[in-house]
Short mmCIF file of C-alpha atoms and ligand atoms in Angstrom, two decimals:
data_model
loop_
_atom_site.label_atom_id
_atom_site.label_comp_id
_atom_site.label_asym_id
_atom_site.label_seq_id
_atom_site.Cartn_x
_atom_site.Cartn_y
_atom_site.Cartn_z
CA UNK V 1 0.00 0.00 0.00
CA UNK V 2 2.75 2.67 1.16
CA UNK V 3 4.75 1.52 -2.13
CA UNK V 4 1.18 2.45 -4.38
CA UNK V 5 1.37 5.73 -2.56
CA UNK V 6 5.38 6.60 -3.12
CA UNK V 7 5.19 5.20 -6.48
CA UNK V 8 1.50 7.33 -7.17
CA UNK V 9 3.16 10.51 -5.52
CA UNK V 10 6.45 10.18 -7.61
CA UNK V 11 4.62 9.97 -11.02
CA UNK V 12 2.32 12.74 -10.19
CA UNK V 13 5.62 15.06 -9.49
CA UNK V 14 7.44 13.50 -12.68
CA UNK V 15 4.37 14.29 -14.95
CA UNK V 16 3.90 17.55 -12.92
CA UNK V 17 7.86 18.69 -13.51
CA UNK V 18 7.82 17.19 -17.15
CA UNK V 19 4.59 19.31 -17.60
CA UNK V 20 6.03 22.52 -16.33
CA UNK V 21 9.66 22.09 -18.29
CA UNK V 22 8.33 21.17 -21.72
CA UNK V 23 4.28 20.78 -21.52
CA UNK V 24 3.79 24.87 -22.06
CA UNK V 25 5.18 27.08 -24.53
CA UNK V 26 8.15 29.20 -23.79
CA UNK V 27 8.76 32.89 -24.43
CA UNK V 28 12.11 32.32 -25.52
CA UNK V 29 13.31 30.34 -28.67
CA UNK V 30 16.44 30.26 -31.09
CA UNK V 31 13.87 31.34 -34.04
CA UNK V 32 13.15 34.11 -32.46
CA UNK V 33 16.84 35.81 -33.10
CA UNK V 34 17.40 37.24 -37.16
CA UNK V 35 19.87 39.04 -38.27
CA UNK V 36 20.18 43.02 -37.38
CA UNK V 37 19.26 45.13 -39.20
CA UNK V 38 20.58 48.63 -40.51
CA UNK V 39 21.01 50.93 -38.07
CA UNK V 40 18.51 53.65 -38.25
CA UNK V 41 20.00 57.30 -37.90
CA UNK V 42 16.63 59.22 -39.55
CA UNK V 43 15.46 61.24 -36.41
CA UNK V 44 11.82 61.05 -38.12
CA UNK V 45 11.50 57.59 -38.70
CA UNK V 46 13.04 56.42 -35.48
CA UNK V 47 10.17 58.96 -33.63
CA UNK V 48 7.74 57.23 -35.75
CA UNK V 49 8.18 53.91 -33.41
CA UNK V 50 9.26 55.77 -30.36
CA UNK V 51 7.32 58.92 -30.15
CA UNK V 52 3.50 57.99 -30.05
CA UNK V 53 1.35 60.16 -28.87
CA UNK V 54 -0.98 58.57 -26.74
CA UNK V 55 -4.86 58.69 -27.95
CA UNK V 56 -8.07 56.87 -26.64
CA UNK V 57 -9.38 55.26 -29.69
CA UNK V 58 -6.01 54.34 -30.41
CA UNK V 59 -6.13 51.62 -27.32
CA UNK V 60 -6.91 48.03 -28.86
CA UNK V 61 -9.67 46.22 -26.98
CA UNK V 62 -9.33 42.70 -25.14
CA UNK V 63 -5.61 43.55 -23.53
CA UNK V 64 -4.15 41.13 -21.19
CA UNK V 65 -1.54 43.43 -19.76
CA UNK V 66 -1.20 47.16 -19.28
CA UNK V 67 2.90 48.38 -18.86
CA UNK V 68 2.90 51.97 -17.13
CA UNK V 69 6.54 52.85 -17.74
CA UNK V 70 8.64 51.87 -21.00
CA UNK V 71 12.23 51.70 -19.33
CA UNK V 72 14.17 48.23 -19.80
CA UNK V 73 11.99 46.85 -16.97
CA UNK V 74 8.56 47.40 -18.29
CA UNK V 75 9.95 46.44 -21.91
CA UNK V 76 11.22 42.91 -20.74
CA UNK V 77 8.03 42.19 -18.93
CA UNK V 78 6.38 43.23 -22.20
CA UNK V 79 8.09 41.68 -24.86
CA UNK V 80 8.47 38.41 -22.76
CA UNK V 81 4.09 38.54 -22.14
CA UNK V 82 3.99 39.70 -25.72
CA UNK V 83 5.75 36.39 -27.06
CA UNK V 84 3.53 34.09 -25.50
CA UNK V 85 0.75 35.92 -27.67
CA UNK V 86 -0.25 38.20 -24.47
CA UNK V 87 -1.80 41.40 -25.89
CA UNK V 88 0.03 44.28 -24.10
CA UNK V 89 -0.55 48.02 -23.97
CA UNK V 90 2.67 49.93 -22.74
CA UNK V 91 1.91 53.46 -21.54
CA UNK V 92 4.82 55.99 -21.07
CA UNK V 93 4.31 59.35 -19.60
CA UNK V 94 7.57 61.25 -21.38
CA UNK V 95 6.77 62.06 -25.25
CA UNK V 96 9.11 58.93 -25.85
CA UNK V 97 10.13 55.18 -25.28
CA UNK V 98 12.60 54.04 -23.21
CA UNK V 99 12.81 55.46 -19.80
CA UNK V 100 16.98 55.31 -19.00
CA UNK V 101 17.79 54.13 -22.43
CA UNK V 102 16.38 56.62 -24.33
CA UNK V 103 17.99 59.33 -26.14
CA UNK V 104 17.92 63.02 -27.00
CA UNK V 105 19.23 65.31 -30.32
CA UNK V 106 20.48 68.79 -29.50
CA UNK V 107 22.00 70.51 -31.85
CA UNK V 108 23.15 67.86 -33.31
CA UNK V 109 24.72 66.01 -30.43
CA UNK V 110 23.20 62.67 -29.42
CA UNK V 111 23.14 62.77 -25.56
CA UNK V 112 22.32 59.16 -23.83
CA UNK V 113 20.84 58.99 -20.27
CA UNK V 114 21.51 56.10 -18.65
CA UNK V 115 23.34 53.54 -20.91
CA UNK V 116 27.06 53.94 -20.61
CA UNK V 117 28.51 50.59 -20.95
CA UNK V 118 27.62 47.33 -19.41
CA UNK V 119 29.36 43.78 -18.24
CA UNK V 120 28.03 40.38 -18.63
CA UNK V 121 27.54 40.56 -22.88
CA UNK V 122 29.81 37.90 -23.83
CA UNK V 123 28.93 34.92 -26.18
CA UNK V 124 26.27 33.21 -24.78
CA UNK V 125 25.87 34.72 -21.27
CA UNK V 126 22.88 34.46 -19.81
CA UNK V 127 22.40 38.78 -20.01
CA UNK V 128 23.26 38.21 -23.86
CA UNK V 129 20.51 35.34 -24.36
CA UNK V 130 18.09 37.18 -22.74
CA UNK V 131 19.00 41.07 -24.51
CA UNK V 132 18.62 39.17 -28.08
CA UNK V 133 15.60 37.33 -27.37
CA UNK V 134 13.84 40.79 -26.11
CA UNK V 135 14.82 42.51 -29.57
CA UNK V 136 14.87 39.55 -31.48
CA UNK V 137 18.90 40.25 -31.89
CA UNK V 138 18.44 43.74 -33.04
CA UNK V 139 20.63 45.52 -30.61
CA UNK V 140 23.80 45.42 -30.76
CA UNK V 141 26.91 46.46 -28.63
CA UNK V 142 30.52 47.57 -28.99
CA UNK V 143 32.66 46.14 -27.32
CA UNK V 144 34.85 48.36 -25.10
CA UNK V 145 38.18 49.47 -25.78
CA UNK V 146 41.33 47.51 -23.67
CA UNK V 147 41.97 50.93 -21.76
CA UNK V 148 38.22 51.66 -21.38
CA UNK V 149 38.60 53.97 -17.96
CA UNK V 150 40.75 56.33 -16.35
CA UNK V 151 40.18 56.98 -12.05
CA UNK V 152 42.13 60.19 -11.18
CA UNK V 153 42.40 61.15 -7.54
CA UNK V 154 43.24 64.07 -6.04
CA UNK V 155 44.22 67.43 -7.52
CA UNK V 156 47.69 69.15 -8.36
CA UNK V 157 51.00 67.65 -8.06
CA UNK V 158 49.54 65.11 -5.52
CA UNK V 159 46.91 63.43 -7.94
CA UNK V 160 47.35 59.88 -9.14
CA UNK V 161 45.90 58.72 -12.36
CA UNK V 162 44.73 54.86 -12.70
CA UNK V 163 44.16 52.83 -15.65
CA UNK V 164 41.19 50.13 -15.74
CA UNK V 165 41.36 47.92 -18.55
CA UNK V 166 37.93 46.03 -19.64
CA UNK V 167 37.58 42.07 -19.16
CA UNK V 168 37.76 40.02 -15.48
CA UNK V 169 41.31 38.43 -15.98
CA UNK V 170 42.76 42.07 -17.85
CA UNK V 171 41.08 44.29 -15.52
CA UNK V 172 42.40 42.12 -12.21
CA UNK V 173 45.78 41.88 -13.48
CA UNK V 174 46.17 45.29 -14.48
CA UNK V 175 44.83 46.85 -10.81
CA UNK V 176 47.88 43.95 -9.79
CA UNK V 177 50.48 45.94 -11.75
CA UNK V 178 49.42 49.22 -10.39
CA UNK V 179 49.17 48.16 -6.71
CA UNK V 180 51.62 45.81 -6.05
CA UNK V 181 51.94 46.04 -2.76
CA UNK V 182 47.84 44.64 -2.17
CA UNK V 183 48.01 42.05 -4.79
CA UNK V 184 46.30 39.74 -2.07
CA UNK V 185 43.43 42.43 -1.85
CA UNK V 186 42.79 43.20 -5.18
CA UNK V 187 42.94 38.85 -5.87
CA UNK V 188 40.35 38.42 -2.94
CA UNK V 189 37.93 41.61 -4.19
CA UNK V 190 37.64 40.07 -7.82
CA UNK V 191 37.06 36.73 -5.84
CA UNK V 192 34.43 38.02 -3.74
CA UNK V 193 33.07 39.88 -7.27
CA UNK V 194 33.09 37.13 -9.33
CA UNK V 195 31.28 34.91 -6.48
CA UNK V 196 28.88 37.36 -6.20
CA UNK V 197 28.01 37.74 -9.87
CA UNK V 198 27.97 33.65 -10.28
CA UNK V 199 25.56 33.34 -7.15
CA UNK V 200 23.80 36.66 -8.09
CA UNK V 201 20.34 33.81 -9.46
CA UNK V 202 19.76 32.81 -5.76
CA UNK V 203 19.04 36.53 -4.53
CA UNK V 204 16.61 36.46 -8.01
CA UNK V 205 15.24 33.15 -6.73
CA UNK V 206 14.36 34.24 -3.26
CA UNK V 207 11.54 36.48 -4.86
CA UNK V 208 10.22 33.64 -7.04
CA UNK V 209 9.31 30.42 -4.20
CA UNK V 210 7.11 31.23 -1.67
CA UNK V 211 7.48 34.07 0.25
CA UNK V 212 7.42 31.94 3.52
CA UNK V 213 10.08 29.24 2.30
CA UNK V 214 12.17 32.19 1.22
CA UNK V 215 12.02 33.47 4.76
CA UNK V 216 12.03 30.18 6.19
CA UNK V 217 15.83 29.51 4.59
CA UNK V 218 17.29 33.11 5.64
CA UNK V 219 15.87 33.14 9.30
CA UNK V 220 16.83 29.36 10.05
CA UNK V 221 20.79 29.97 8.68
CA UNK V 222 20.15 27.21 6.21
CA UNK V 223 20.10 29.75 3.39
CA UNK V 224 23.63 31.13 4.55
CA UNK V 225 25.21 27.79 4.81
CA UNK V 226 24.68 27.38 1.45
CA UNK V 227 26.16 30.19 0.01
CA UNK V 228 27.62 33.62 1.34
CA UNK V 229 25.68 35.81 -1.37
CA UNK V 230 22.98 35.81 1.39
CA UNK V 231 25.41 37.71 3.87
CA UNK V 232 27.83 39.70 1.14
CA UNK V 233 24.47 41.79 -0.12
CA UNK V 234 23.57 43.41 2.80
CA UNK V 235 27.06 44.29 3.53
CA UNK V 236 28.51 47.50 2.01
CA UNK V 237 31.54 47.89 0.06
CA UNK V 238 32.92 50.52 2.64
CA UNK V 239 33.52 47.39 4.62
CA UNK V 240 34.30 44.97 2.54
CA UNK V 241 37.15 47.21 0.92
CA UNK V 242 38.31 48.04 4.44
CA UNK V 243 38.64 44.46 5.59
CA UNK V 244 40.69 44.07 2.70
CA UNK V 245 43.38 46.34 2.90
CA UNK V 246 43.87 49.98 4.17
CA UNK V 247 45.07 51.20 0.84
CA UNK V 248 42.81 54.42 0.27
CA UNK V 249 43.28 54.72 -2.96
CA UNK V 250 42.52 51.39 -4.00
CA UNK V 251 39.42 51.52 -1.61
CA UNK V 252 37.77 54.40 -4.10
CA UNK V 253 38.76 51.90 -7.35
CA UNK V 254 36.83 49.27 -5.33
CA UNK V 255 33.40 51.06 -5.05
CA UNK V 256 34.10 53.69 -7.86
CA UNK V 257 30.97 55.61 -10.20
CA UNK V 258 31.95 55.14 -13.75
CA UNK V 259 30.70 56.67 -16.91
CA UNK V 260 32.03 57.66 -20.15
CA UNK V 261 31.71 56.70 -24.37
CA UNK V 262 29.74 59.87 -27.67
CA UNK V 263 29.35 62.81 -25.62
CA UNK V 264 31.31 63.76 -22.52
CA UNK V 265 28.86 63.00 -19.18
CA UNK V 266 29.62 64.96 -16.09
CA UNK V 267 27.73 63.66 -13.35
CA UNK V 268 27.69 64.94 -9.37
CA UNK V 269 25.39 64.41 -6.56
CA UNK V 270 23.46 66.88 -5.31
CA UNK V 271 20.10 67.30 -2.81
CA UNK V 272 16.45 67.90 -4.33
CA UNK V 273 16.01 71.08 -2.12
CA UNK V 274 18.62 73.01 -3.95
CA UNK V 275 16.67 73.16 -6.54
CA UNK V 276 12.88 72.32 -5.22
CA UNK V 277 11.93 76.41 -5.65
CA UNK V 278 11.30 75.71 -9.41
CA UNK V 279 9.75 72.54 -9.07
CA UNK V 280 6.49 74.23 -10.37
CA UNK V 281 7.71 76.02 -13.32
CA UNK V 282 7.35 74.33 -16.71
CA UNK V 283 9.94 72.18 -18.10
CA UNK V 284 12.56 74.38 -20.86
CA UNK V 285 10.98 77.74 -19.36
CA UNK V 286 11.79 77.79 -15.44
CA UNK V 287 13.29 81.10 -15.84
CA UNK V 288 17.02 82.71 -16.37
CA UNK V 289 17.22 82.49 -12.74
CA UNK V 290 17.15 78.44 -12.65
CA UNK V 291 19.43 78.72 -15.96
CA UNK V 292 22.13 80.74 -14.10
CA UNK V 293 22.06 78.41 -10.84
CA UNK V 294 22.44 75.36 -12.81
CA UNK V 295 24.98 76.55 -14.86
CA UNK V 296 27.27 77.66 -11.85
CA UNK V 297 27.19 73.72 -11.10
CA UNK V 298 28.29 72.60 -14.99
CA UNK V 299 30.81 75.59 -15.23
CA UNK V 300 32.48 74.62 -11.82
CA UNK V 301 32.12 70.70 -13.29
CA UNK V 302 34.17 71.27 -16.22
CA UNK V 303 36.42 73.43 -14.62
CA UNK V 304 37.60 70.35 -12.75
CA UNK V 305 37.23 68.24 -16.01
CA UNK V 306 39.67 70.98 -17.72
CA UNK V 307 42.41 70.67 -14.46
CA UNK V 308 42.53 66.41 -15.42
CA UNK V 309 42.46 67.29 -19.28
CA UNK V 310 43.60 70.66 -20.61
CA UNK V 311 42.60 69.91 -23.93
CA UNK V 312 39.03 69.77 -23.24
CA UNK V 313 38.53 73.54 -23.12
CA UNK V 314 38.59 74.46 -26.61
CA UNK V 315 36.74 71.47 -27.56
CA UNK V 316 33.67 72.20 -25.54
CA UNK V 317 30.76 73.41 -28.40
CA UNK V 318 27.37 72.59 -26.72
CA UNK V 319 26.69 71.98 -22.99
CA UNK V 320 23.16 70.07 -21.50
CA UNK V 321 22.21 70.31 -17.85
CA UNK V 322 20.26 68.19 -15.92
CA UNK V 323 19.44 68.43 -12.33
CA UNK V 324 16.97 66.53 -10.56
CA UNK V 325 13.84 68.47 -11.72
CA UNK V 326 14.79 66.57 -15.53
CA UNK V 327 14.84 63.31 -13.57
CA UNK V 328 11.12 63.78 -11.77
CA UNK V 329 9.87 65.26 -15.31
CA UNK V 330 11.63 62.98 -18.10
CA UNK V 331 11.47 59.74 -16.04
CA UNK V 332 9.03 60.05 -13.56
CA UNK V 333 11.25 60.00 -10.54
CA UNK V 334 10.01 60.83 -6.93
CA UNK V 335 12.02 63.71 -5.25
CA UNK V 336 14.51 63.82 -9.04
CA UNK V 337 16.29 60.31 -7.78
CA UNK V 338 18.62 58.76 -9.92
CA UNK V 339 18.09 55.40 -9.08
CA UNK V 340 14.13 55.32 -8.32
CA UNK V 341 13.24 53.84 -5.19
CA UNK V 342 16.50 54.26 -2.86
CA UNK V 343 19.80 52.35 -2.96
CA UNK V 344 20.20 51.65 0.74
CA UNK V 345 21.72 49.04 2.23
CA UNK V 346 18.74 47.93 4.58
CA UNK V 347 17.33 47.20 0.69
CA UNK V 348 19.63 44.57 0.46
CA UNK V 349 19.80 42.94 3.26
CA UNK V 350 18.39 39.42 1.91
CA UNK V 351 15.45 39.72 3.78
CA UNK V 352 14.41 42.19 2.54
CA UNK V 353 14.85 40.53 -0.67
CA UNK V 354 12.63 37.97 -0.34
CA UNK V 355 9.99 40.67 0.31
CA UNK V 356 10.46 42.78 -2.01
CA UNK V 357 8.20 40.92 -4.45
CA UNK V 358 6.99 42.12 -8.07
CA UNK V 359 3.00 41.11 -6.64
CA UNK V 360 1.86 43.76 -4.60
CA UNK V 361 -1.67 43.85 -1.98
CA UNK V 362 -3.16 44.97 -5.10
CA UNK V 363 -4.70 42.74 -6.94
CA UNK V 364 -3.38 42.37 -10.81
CA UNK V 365 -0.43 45.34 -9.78
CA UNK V 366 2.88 44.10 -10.32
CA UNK V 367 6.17 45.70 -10.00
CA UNK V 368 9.06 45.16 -12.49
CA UNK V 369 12.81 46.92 -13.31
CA UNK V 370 15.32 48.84 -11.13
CA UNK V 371 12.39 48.54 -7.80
CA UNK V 372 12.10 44.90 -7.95
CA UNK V 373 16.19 44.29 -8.37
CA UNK V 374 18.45 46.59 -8.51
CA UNK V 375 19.47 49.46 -10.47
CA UNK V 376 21.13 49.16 -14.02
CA UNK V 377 20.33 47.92 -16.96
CA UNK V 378 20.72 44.34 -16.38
CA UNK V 379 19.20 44.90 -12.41
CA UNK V 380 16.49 46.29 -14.17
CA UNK V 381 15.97 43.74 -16.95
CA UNK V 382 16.17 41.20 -14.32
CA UNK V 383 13.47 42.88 -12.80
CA UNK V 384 11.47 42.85 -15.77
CA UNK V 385 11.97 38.93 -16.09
CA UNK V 386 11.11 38.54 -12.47
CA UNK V 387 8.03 40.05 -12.62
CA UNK V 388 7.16 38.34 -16.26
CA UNK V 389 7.63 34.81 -14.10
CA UNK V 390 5.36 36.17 -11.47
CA UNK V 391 2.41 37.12 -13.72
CA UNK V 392 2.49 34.39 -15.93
CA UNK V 393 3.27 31.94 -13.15
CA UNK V 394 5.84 30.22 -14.70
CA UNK V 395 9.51 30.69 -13.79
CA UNK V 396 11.21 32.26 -16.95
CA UNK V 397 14.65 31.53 -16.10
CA UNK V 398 14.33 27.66 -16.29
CA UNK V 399 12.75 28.24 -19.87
CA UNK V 400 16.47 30.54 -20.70
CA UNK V 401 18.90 28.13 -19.15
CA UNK V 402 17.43 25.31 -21.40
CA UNK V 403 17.84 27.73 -24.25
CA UNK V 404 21.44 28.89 -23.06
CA UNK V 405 22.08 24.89 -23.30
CA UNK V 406 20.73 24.27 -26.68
CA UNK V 407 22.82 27.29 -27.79
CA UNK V 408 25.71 26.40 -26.73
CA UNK V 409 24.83 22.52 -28.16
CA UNK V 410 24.61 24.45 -31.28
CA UNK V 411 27.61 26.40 -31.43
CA UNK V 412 29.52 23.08 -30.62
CA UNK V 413 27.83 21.79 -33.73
CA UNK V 414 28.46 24.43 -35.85
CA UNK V 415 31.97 24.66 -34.52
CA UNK V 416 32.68 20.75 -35.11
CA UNK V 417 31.25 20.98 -38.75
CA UNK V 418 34.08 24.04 -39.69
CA UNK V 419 36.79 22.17 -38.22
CA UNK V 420 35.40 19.44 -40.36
CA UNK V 421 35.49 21.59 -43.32
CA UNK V 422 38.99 22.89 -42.88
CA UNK V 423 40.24 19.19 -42.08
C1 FAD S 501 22.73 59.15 -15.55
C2 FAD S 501 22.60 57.67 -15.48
C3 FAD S 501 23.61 56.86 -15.98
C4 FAD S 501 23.50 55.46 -15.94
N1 FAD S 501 24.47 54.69 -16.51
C5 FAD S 501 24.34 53.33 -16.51
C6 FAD S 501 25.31 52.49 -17.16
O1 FAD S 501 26.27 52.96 -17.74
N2 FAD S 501 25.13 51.14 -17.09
C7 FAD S 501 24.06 50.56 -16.46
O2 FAD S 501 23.95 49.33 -16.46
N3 FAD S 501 23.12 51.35 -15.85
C8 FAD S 501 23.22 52.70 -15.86
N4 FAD S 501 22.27 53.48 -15.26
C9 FAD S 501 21.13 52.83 -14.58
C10 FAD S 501 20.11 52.26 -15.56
O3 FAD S 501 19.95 53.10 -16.68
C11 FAD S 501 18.75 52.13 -14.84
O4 FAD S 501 18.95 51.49 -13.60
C12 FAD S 501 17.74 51.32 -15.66
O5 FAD S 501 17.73 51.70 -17.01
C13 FAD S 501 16.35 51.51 -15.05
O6 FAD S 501 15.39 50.85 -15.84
P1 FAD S 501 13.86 50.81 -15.37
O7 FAD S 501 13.09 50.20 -16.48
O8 FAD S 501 13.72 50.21 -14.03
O9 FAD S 501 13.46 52.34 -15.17
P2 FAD S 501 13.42 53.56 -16.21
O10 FAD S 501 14.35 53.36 -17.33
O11 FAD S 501 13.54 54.81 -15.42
O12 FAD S 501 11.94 53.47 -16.80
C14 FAD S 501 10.81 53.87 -16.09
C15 FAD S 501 9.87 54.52 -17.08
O13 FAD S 501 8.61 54.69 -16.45
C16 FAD S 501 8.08 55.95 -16.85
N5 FAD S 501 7.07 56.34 -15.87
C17 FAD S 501 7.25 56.65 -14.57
N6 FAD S 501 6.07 56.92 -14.00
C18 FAD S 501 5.12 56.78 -14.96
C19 FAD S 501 3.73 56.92 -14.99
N7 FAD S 501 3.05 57.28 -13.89
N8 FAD S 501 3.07 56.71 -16.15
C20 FAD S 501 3.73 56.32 -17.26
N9 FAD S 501 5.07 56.17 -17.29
C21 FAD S 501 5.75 56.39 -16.15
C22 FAD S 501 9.28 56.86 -16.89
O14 FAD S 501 9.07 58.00 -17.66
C23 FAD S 501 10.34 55.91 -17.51
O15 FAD S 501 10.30 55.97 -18.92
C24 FAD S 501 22.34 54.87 -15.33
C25 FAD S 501 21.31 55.69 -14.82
C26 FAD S 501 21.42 57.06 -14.91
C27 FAD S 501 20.30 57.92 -14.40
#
């Protein structure tokens, strides 16, 4: 009798897995990749796609999904609900697509927001799979130059000027060269890094099983016997650079800001309330007053750009300036944040992972991108997946890791068959 039951319960979990694995159709496939396209530069056909104008009749009926925001969140959850034949209506409250990664033309000059450059986009990394099945392989990246960074500290004769080179191994060994006195620090920070990035799917994974088993694992210990991701994300990188070597220097490469790549981005921090008095005046026409105060930041900006690089002075032909008033208007942002909700630590800790969930109390409301994650655009992509999984009930991830594996089956083939050719 107890054998029926084992044998009864095993088939119904064997049917049940095979059912979930294979039984429903995925979002993702290896069709679903062509060839990219030309790359369009007319400004009037690319606002054709990404500048529509939102009108009532223009809503289709019978919608499965509404997307309020069109940053790389919202557009993952889209595109992923879309290719399962969901019918989705993505509403964007700036005069364009793309939240962060859109872009802007003035006077000529491209300016991008918040798409720099990005890590992860090698051949058949999981980031890559999922950024070519989401535009059906129509985006496309550069890859970054060797020497793709330069971290200057100080100013005068006592400044020091470090090189970071692009690529785990290059970028290790080259921080080595530099500081060879803490080559045991800099070995154990990009062993700590790449840990983190490798174990990075379990803090993902405590927001897709139950809330309770999630909290279950962390409060019990059980979850940080298993891995030290659980630990390492609520801790910051003050102290983990500290408890690896007293090197100042090398603590501000550790947890450095970087941005670069067509135009030259300055960026600062700076509070709300400095500029909160024109928070009511319309966008492009707060008054000379608001244009003079911002300015005084930019000038005193590239004044300090100039002291690092001389050159830039005469080079300078057009200048944009954003403060947070742009943020709250372009991208919707609370208070002009950079980030949307805030970056703290307590965010991190991994319990609060595990509630920080993309279903909210409100029935049908989900949350998806940089809120759900973390910021960036593959925090915020992840976001987008996460909350995909959670409407559709069906855990995305297990339907790209068996497409990851049949690409790289395929490559092998293809691989195999030119060697074969040459032979
Ligand atoms: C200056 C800057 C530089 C950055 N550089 C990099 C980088 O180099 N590499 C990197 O990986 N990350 C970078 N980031 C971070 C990254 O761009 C973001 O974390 C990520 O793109 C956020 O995506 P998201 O979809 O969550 O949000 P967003 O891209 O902000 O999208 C949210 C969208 O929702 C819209 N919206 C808000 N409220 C409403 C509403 N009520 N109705 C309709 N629409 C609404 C907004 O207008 C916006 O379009 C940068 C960010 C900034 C600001």
């Amino acid at each position: 009798m107890w054998l029926l039951v084992v044998v009864v319960c095993f088939l119904v979990w064997a049917v049940g897995t095979y059912w979930y694995l294979f039984g429903k159709p995925s979002p993702f496939s290896v069709e679903s990749v062509r060839p990219p396209g030309p790359l369009e530069l007319d400004q009037k056909k690319r606002h054709k796609i990404l500048k529509q104008g939102f009108r009532k009749e223009k809503v289709p009926e019978n919608l499965d999904a509404i997307v309020i925001g069109s940053g790389i969140g919202g557009m993952t959850a889209a595109a992923t609900l879309a290719k399962l034949g969901k019918r989705v209506l993505v509403l964007e409250q700036h005069d364009q697509a793309g939240g962060c990664c859109h872009t802007f033309t003035e006077k000529g000059f491209e300016f991008d927001i918040g798409l720099h450059y990005i890590g992860q986009l090698h051949e058949n990394s999981l980031f890559k799979i999922v950024m070519d099945q989401i535009t059906e392989g129509q985006v496309q990246f550069v890859e970054l130059d060797k020497h793709f960074d330069t971290i200057v500290i100080g100013t005068g004769e006592k400044s020091r000027k470090y090189t970071i080179y692009s690529g785990k191994t290059e970028m290790e060994e080259h921080l080595k060269e530099q500081f060879p006195d803490d080559t045991k620090a800099v070995e154990e920070f990009f062993k700590i890094m790449k840990m983190s990035a490798r174990k990075t799917h379990l803090l993902a994974a405590l927001k897709l099983i139950p809330q309770w088993v999630a909290l279950f694992l962390l409060k019990s210990g059980i979850a940080n016997l298993y891995s030290s991701i659980f630990r390492l994300v609520g801790t910051n990188a003050t102290a983990v650079a500290d408890s690896l070597t007293s090197n100042k220097d090398l603590h501000i490469i550790f947890y450095y800001l970087f941005y670069g790549k067509s135009c030259m981005t300055i960026l600062t921090v700076v509070n709300y309330e400095w500029f909160e008095e024109w928070k009511d005046t319309p966008v492009r026409k707060r008054g000379d007053d608001y244009l003079a105060y911002k300015m005084r930041f930019a000038n005193n900006l590239f004044d300090w750009a100039c002291s690092q690089y001389p050159k830039l002075r005469d080079k300078l032909v057009y200048q944009e300036v954003s403060t947070p008033l742009s943020n709250t208007h372009y991208l919707g942002r609370y208070l002009g944040a950079m980030y949307s909700a805030e970056h703290n630590l307590e965010r991190f800790q991994a319990e609060a992972i595990a509630r920080n969930r993309c279903d909210t109390p409100v029935k049908n409301l989900f949350i998806s991108g940089q809120d759900v994650f973390s910021c960036g655009i593959a925090g915020a992509l992840h976001g987008g997946l996460l909350c995909a999984s959670t409407v559709l009930k069906h855990i995305v991830y297990i339907d790209l890791l068996m497409l990851k594996k049949k690409l790289k089956k395929k490559k092998a083939r293809e691989t195999a068959e030119q060697v074969k050719k040459l032979l």
